Coordinates of C-alpha atoms and ligand atoms in Angstrom, one line a residue:
M2 CA -33.7 20.2 15.2
E3 CA -36.4 20.2 18.2
S4 CA -35.5 20.7 21.4
I5 CA -36.7 20.9 24.8
T6 CA -34.8 22.6 27.7
V7 CA -34.1 20.8 31.5
G8 CA -34.1 24.1 33.5
L9 CA -31.7 23.5 36.3
A10 CA -29.8 27.0 36.1
E11 CA -26.3 26.8 35.3
R12 CA -26.6 23.2 34.5
S13 CA -29.6 23.5 32.1
Y14 CA -29.0 21.9 29.1
Q15 CA -31.1 21.2 26.0
I16 CA -32.5 17.6 24.7
F17 CA -32.3 17.4 20.8
F18 CA -34.4 15.0 18.9
G19 CA -35.5 13.9 15.6
A20 CA -34.7 11.2 12.9
G21 CA -31.7 11.5 11.7
T22 CA -29.8 13.8 14.4
L23 CA -26.9 11.8 15.0
E24 CA -25.3 13.5 12.1
G25 CA -25.5 16.7 13.9
I26 CA -23.7 15.8 16.9
G27 CA -20.3 17.0 16.0
I28 CA -22.2 20.8 15.3
A29 CA -24.3 20.6 18.4
C30 CA -21.1 19.6 20.5
A31 CA -19.1 22.3 18.9
S32 CA -21.7 25.0 20.0
L33 CA -20.8 23.5 23.7
S34 CA -17.5 25.4 24.4
L35 CA -15.9 22.0 25.1
G36 CA -12.3 20.7 24.5
K37 CA -10.9 19.0 21.2
Q38 CA -10.6 15.2 22.7
A39 CA -14.0 13.4 22.5
A40 CA -14.0 9.8 24.1
V41 CA -17.2 7.7 23.0
V42 CA -17.9 5.1 25.4
T43 CA -19.9 2.6 23.4
N44 CA -20.5 -1.3 23.7
P45 CA -19.6 -3.6 20.7
L46 CA -23.4 -3.8 19.2
V47 CA -24.4 -0.2 19.6
G48 CA -20.4 0.7 18.5
S49 CA -20.9 -1.8 15.4
L50 CA -24.0 0.1 14.2
Y51 CA -23.8 3.9 15.5
F52 CA -19.8 4.4 15.8
Q53 CA -19.0 5.4 12.5
P54 CA -21.6 8.0 11.8
V55 CA -20.9 9.8 15.3
Q56 CA -17.1 9.7 14.8
R57 CA -17.7 11.1 11.2
A58 CA -20.1 13.8 12.7
L59 CA -17.3 14.8 15.3
V60 CA -14.5 14.5 13.2
E61 CA -15.8 16.8 10.7
A62 CA -16.7 19.1 13.4
G63 CA -13.1 19.2 14.5
F64 CA -12.9 16.8 17.1
Q65 CA -10.3 13.9 17.6
V66 CA -12.4 11.0 18.7
H67 CA -11.3 8.2 20.7
R68 CA -13.5 4.7 20.9
I69 CA -14.0 3.0 24.4
D70 CA -16.0 -0.4 24.3
I71 CA -17.5 -1.9 27.7
P72 CA -18.9 -4.9 27.3
D73 CA -22.8 -5.2 26.8
G74 CA -25.2 -6.0 29.4
E75 CA -26.7 -5.1 32.8
E76 CA -24.2 -7.5 34.7
Y77 CA -21.3 -5.1 33.6
K78 CA -22.8 -1.8 35.2
N79 CA -20.2 -2.2 37.6
L80 CA -17.0 -1.2 39.4
D81 CA -14.6 -3.2 36.8
T82 CA -16.2 -1.7 33.8
L83 CA -15.9 1.5 35.2
K84 CA -12.1 1.1 35.6
L85 CA -11.9 -0.3 32.4
I86 CA -13.0 3.5 31.3
Y87 CA -11.0 5.0 33.6
D88 CA -8.0 3.0 32.5
R89 CA -8.2 4.1 28.5
L90 CA -9.0 7.5 29.2
I91 CA -5.7 7.8 31.1
E92 CA -3.8 6.0 28.5
E93 CA -5.3 7.9 25.9
G94 CA -4.0 11.0 28.1
L95 CA -7.3 12.9 28.1
D96 CA -7.4 15.8 30.4
R97 CA -10.2 18.0 32.1
G98 CA -10.8 19.4 28.6
A99 CA -11.9 16.3 27.2
F100 CA -15.6 15.1 27.3
I101 CA -17.5 11.8 27.0
V102 CA -20.0 10.7 24.6
A103 CA -22.3 8.0 26.1
L104 CA -23.6 6.2 22.8
G105 CA -25.8 3.2 23.7
G106 CA -28.8 2.1 26.0
G107 CA -29.2 3.1 30.1
V108 CA -26.3 0.6 30.8
V109 CA -23.8 2.5 28.5
G110 CA -25.4 6.0 29.8
D111 CA -25.5 5.1 33.5
V112 CA -21.5 3.9 33.7
A113 CA -19.9 6.5 31.0
G114 CA -21.9 9.0 33.0
Y115 CA -20.4 8.2 36.5
A116 CA -16.8 7.8 34.9
A117 CA -17.6 11.6 33.6
A118 CA -18.6 12.2 37.2
S119 CA -15.5 11.1 38.5
Y120 CA -12.6 11.3 36.1
L121 CA -10.2 13.9 37.0
R122 CA -13.2 15.2 39.6
G123 CA -15.9 15.4 36.7
I124 CA -15.6 16.0 32.8
S125 CA -18.3 17.2 30.4
F126 CA -20.5 14.4 28.9
V127 CA -23.3 14.3 26.0
Q128 CA -26.0 11.5 26.1
V129 CA -26.7 9.7 22.8
P130 CA -29.5 7.4 23.7
T131 CA -29.9 4.4 21.6
T132 CA -32.8 2.3 23.4
L133 CA -36.4 3.8 23.6
L134 CA -36.0 3.1 27.7
A135 CA -32.8 5.4 27.3
Q136 CA -34.6 7.8 25.4
V137 CA -37.6 8.6 27.2
D138 CA -35.9 8.0 31.0
S139 CA -32.6 7.6 31.4
S140 CA -30.6 9.8 29.4
V141 CA -32.4 12.5 30.9
G142 CA -32.2 13.9 34.6
G143 CA -28.3 13.0 35.8
K144 CA -28.7 10.1 37.5
T145 CA -25.5 8.0 36.9
G146 CA -23.9 5.1 38.4
V147 CA -23.1 1.2 38.8
N148 CA -24.3 -1.7 40.5
H149 CA -22.8 -3.3 43.5
E150 CA -23.3 -7.2 44.0
K151 CA -25.5 -5.9 47.1
G152 CA -27.7 -4.3 45.0
K153 CA -28.7 -2.1 41.8
N154 CA -27.4 1.6 41.5
L155 CA -25.7 1.5 45.0
I156 CA -22.7 3.7 43.6
G157 CA -23.2 7.0 41.6
A158 CA -23.8 10.5 41.5
F159 CA -26.2 13.6 40.1
Y160 CA -24.4 14.5 37.4
Q161 CA -26.1 16.2 34.2
P162 CA -24.9 15.7 31.1
L163 CA -24.1 18.7 28.9
M164 CA -26.6 17.9 26.0
V165 CA -28.6 15.0 24.8
M166 CA -29.1 14.1 21.1
V167 CA -31.8 11.4 20.8
D168 CA -32.1 10.0 17.2
V169 CA -35.1 7.9 17.1
A170 CA -33.8 6.3 13.5
T171 CA -31.8 4.2 16.1
L172 CA -34.6 2.1 17.2
S173 CA -35.2 0.7 14.4
T174 CA -32.3 -1.8 15.1
L175 CA -33.3 -2.2 18.5
S176 CA -34.6 -5.8 19.4
D177 CA -38.6 -6.2 19.6
R178 CA -38.2 -7.0 23.4
E179 CA -36.0 -4.3 24.3
Y180 CA -38.5 -2.0 22.4
L181 CA -41.3 -3.0 24.5
C182 CA -39.5 -2.4 27.4
G183 CA -39.3 1.2 26.4
L184 CA -42.7 1.2 25.7
A185 CA -43.4 0.2 29.4
E186 CA -41.7 3.4 30.5
V187 CA -43.8 5.5 28.4
I188 CA -47.0 4.2 29.8
K189 CA -45.7 4.8 33.2
Y190 CA -46.0 8.6 32.2
G191 CA -49.0 8.5 30.7
V192 CA -50.7 6.9 33.8
V193 CA -49.2 9.2 36.5
L194 CA -48.4 12.7 34.7
D195 CA -50.3 12.8 31.7
R196 CA -53.6 11.8 30.5
Q197 CA -53.8 13.1 27.2
L198 CA -50.3 11.1 26.4
F199 CA -52.4 7.9 28.2
D200 CA -55.3 8.7 25.3
F201 CA -52.6 8.9 22.5
L202 CA -51.0 5.5 23.3
E203 CA -54.3 3.7 23.6
S204 CA -55.1 5.2 20.0
H205 CA -51.9 4.7 18.4
A206 CA -50.8 1.2 19.7
E207 CA -50.5 -0.3 16.7
R208 CA -48.7 2.6 14.6
L209 CA -45.9 2.3 18.0
L210 CA -45.7 -1.2 17.6
A211 CA -45.0 -0.7 14.1
R212 CA -42.1 2.1 15.6
D213 CA -44.0 4.4 13.3
T214 CA -41.5 7.5 13.3
E215 CA -43.8 10.4 13.7
C216 CA -45.9 8.6 16.6
L217 CA -42.3 7.9 18.2
L218 CA -41.5 11.4 18.0
K219 CA -44.6 12.9 19.6
V220 CA -44.2 10.0 22.7
I221 CA -40.6 10.9 23.2
R222 CA -41.2 14.6 23.0
S223 CA -44.0 13.8 25.6
C224 CA -42.2 11.9 28.0
C225 CA -38.6 14.0 27.7
S226 CA -41.0 17.1 28.5
L227 CA -42.6 15.4 31.7
K228 CA -39.4 14.1 32.8
A229 CA -37.6 17.5 32.5
G230 CA -40.4 19.1 34.2
V231 CA -39.7 16.7 37.0
V232 CA -35.9 16.9 37.3
A233 CA -36.1 20.8 37.1
Q234 CA -38.3 20.7 40.4
D235 CA -36.8 18.0 42.1
E236 CA -33.3 17.1 40.7
R237 CA -32.3 15.0 43.6
E238 CA -35.4 13.0 44.4
T239 CA -36.2 14.6 47.5
G240 CA -39.9 14.5 46.7
L241 CA -41.7 14.7 43.3
R242 CA -38.9 12.9 41.7
A243 CA -40.5 9.8 43.0
V244 CA -43.2 9.6 40.7
L245 CA -40.9 8.1 38.5
N246 CA -40.7 5.0 40.1
Y247 CA -44.4 4.3 39.5
G248 CA -44.8 0.6 39.2
H249 CA -41.4 -0.1 40.7
T250 CA -42.1 -1.5 43.9
F251 CA -43.9 -4.5 42.6
G252 CA -41.6 -4.6 39.6
H253 CA -38.2 -4.5 41.8
A254 CA -39.6 -7.3 43.7
V255 CA -40.5 -9.5 40.5
E256 CA -37.0 -8.7 39.1
S257 CA -35.2 -10.2 42.4
L258 CA -37.7 -13.0 43.3
T259 CA -37.0 -14.0 39.5
G260 CA -33.1 -13.7 39.8
Y261 CA -33.1 -10.8 37.3
G262 CA -33.0 -13.6 34.7
R263 CA -36.8 -14.3 33.7
F264 CA -37.9 -10.7 33.2
K265 CA -36.5 -7.6 31.5
H266 CA -36.6 -4.4 33.8
G267 CA -39.4 -2.6 31.2
E268 CA -41.5 -6.2 31.6
A269 CA -41.3 -6.4 35.7
V270 CA -42.3 -2.7 35.8
A271 CA -45.4 -3.0 33.4
I272 CA -46.6 -6.0 36.1
G273 CA -45.7 -3.7 38.7
M274 CA -47.9 -1.1 37.0
V275 CA -50.7 -3.2 36.9
Q276 CA -50.3 -3.9 40.8
A277 CA -49.9 -0.3 41.3
A278 CA -53.0 0.4 39.4
K279 CA -55.3 -2.3 41.3
I280 CA -53.9 -1.1 44.6
S281 CA -54.7 2.4 43.7
E282 CA -58.1 1.6 43.1
A283 CA -58.8 -0.5 46.3
M284 CA -57.7 2.7 48.0
G285 CA -60.7 4.5 46.2
Y286 CA -58.6 6.7 43.8
G287 CA -59.3 7.1 40.4
Q288 CA -62.7 6.0 39.0
R289 CA -64.4 2.7 38.1
G290 CA -62.7 1.4 34.6
E291 CA -59.1 3.1 34.8
T292 CA -57.2 0.0 36.0
E293 CA -59.0 -2.3 33.3
R294 CA -58.0 0.5 31.0
I295 CA -54.3 0.6 32.2
V296 CA -54.2 -3.3 32.2
A297 CA -55.5 -3.1 28.7
L298 CA -52.7 -0.8 27.5
V299 CA -50.2 -2.7 29.0
K300 CA -51.3 -5.8 27.5
S301 CA -51.8 -4.3 23.7
L302 CA -48.2 -3.4 23.8
G303 CA -47.2 -6.8 24.2
L304 CA -45.9 -6.5 27.9
P305 CA -46.6 -9.2 30.7
T306 CA -49.3 -8.2 33.4
E307 CA -49.4 -11.0 35.5
L308 CA -47.2 -11.5 38.7
P309 CA -44.9 -14.6 38.8
E310 CA -46.1 -17.6 41.3
F311 CA -44.3 -17.0 44.6
R312 CA -45.5 -17.2 48.4
A313 CA -46.7 -14.3 50.2
E314 CA -43.5 -14.5 52.4
E315 CA -41.1 -14.4 49.5
Y316 CA -43.2 -11.2 47.8
A317 CA -42.9 -9.3 51.4
E318 CA -39.4 -10.0 52.1
A319 CA -38.5 -8.9 48.3
L320 CA -40.8 -5.5 49.2
M321 CA -39.0 -4.9 52.1
H322 CA -35.7 -4.9 50.7
D323 CA -36.5 -2.4 48.1
K324 CA -34.6 1.3 48.0
K325 CA -37.6 3.0 48.5
V326 CA -38.5 1.2 52.0
K327 CA -37.8 3.6 54.7
S328 CA -38.3 3.0 58.5
G329 CA -40.3 -0.1 57.9
G330 CA -42.6 1.8 55.6
I331 CA -42.5 1.6 51.6
N332 CA -42.9 4.8 50.0
F333 CA -45.5 4.0 47.5
V334 CA -46.3 5.7 44.0
F335 CA -50.4 5.5 43.7
N336 CA -52.0 6.3 40.5
K337 CA -55.1 8.7 40.9
G338 CA -56.9 7.5 38.1
I339 CA -55.2 8.3 34.5
G340 CA -52.8 11.2 34.6
D341 CA -52.2 11.9 38.3
F342 CA -50.6 10.7 41.2
L343 CA -50.0 10.5 45.2
I344 CA -47.0 9.0 47.2
A345 CA -47.7 7.7 50.4
R346 CA -46.0 5.5 53.1
V347 CA -48.0 2.2 53.1
T348 CA -46.9 0.2 56.2
D349 CA -49.6 -2.8 55.9
L350 CA -47.9 -5.1 53.6
S351 CA -50.8 -7.9 53.9
F352 CA -53.3 -4.9 52.2
L353 CA -51.0 -4.7 49.3
L354 CA -50.5 -8.6 48.9
K355 CA -54.2 -9.3 49.3
T356 CA -55.1 -6.7 46.7
C357 CA -52.8 -8.0 44.1
G358 CA -53.9 -11.8 44.7
I359 CA -51.3 -12.8 46.6
G360 CA -51.5 -15.8 48.9
G361 CA -55.2 -16.1 48.4
Ligands
NAD21 P1 -29.2 -1.6 27.8 O1 -28.6 -0.3 28.2 O2 -28.7 -2.9 28.5 O3 -29.6 -1.7 26.3 C1 -30.6 -3.1 25.8 C2 -30.0 -3.7 24.6 O4 -29.9 -3.2 23.6 C3 -28.2 -3.7 25.0 O5 -27.9 -5.2 24.6 C4 -27.9 -2.7 23.8 O6 -26.5 -3.4 23.4 C5 -28.8 -3.0 22.7 N1 -28.7 -1.9 21.9 C6 -28.8 -0.2 22.6 N2 -29.3 0.5 21.8 C7 -29.4 -0.3 20.4 C8 -30.2 0.0 18.7 N3 -29.8 1.2 18.5 N4 -30.2 -1.2 18.4 C9 -29.7 -2.4 18.6 N5 -29.3 -2.6 19.9 C10 -29.0 -1.7 20.8 O7 -31.0 -1.4 28.5 P2 -31.6 -0.1 28.4 O8 -32.9 -0.7 28.9 O9 -31.6 0.8 27.7 O10 -31.1 0.8 30.1 C11 -31.5 -0.5 31.2 C12 -30.5 0.4 32.2 O11 -30.9 1.8 32.4 C13 -30.7 -0.1 33.7 O12 -29.1 -0.4 34.1 C14 -31.5 0.8 34.5 O13 -31.2 0.8 35.9 C15 -30.9 2.2 34.1 N6 -31.9 3.3 34.0 C16 -31.3 4.4 34.6 C17 -32.2 5.6 34.6 C18 -31.4 6.9 35.0 O14 -32.3 7.7 35.3 N7 -30.1 6.9 34.8 C19 -33.6 5.2 34.3 C20 -33.9 4.1 34.1 C21 -32.9 3.2 33.8
LIG22 N1 -35.8 6.7 36.2 C1 -35.9 7.7 37.3 C2 -35.5 8.7 37.6 O1 -34.8 9.4 36.8 O2 -35.8 9.3 38.4

């Protein structure tokens, strides 16, 4: 099995990946000096598909397995769901030696990760991501948490897993729409961090859309290496890690203006990346034709590029409510052409809006 190390001194861990790796989860956990009790947190959909092989592998490796189901959906990434997990962990009598296995997409990973961070002041956990977004982004780097009614991810902790086990075979059951959302985050890595990855995505769009295993493994390997590198340098997002928010400024505005119902996060990020590319070009970063390439790649991977119609004042208000707004300015991630980036404070909202064609 291939692996990549997330280098964080005593909190370093491996991301294993391949096709069919779920079978190896028991042996991999056994190598981590964990206790014997494993609580697998999943949801009914993912659990119906992948709990059994994970359970079998863990039991064969000598673990006792407890299944904890949480409801499926971003709307359940909240304190009620967290309490449901704590209740079950307590009912099952799990002590500090127990560990959590987060089996699912980013929602399961974020909630289960925070349960692990906080139960008995912290127990071990491993990530078994089953969406493309979770495999290339959310399972790596230790951001865990839940939403509050006042905003997304307002409660949480940086808490690293002991291991990430990526099984690309699980992507075969993912809906087309969720799969494409993961591709949006993949494009993000190419645009701001890796020109070669961007070139690869351009030349392999069809194979990626067909979920070709070899192609996916190459892409996941690249994204996880890039994310591991960023996290190793800036675990708590004091600077560099903000690069992973590329496209998210307008993306979050689009999500919030449309009430989180019309666009999925990855679709909103795709639209946001197109706006960020236009703004970056208008600032003089990069060369002619690069924005067109970014827009073309987003389109060819079946993602939206057009901002939904709202008034300039509505966009301005949504942009100013983003978490990345500090003392009146937006911490904006620009792409410098393809493969490089710059993070800078933007205070002139009208420039952003005008460049994106908002408000005439
Ligand atoms: P998700 O977890 O809601 O999963 C999307 C849907 O796919 C769900 O219905 C899920 O049940 C289903 N699913 C998962 N795996 C499947 C499979 N293999 N086959 C069939 N269906 C499957 O969404 P997501 O896009 O994975 O994650 C989004 C969440 O991730 C958001 O809450 C976001 O805030 C968070 N996130 C966290 C980080 C981080 O660094 N922690 C980074 C990015 C996003
Ligand atoms: N997805 C953003 C981060 O992990 O920092």
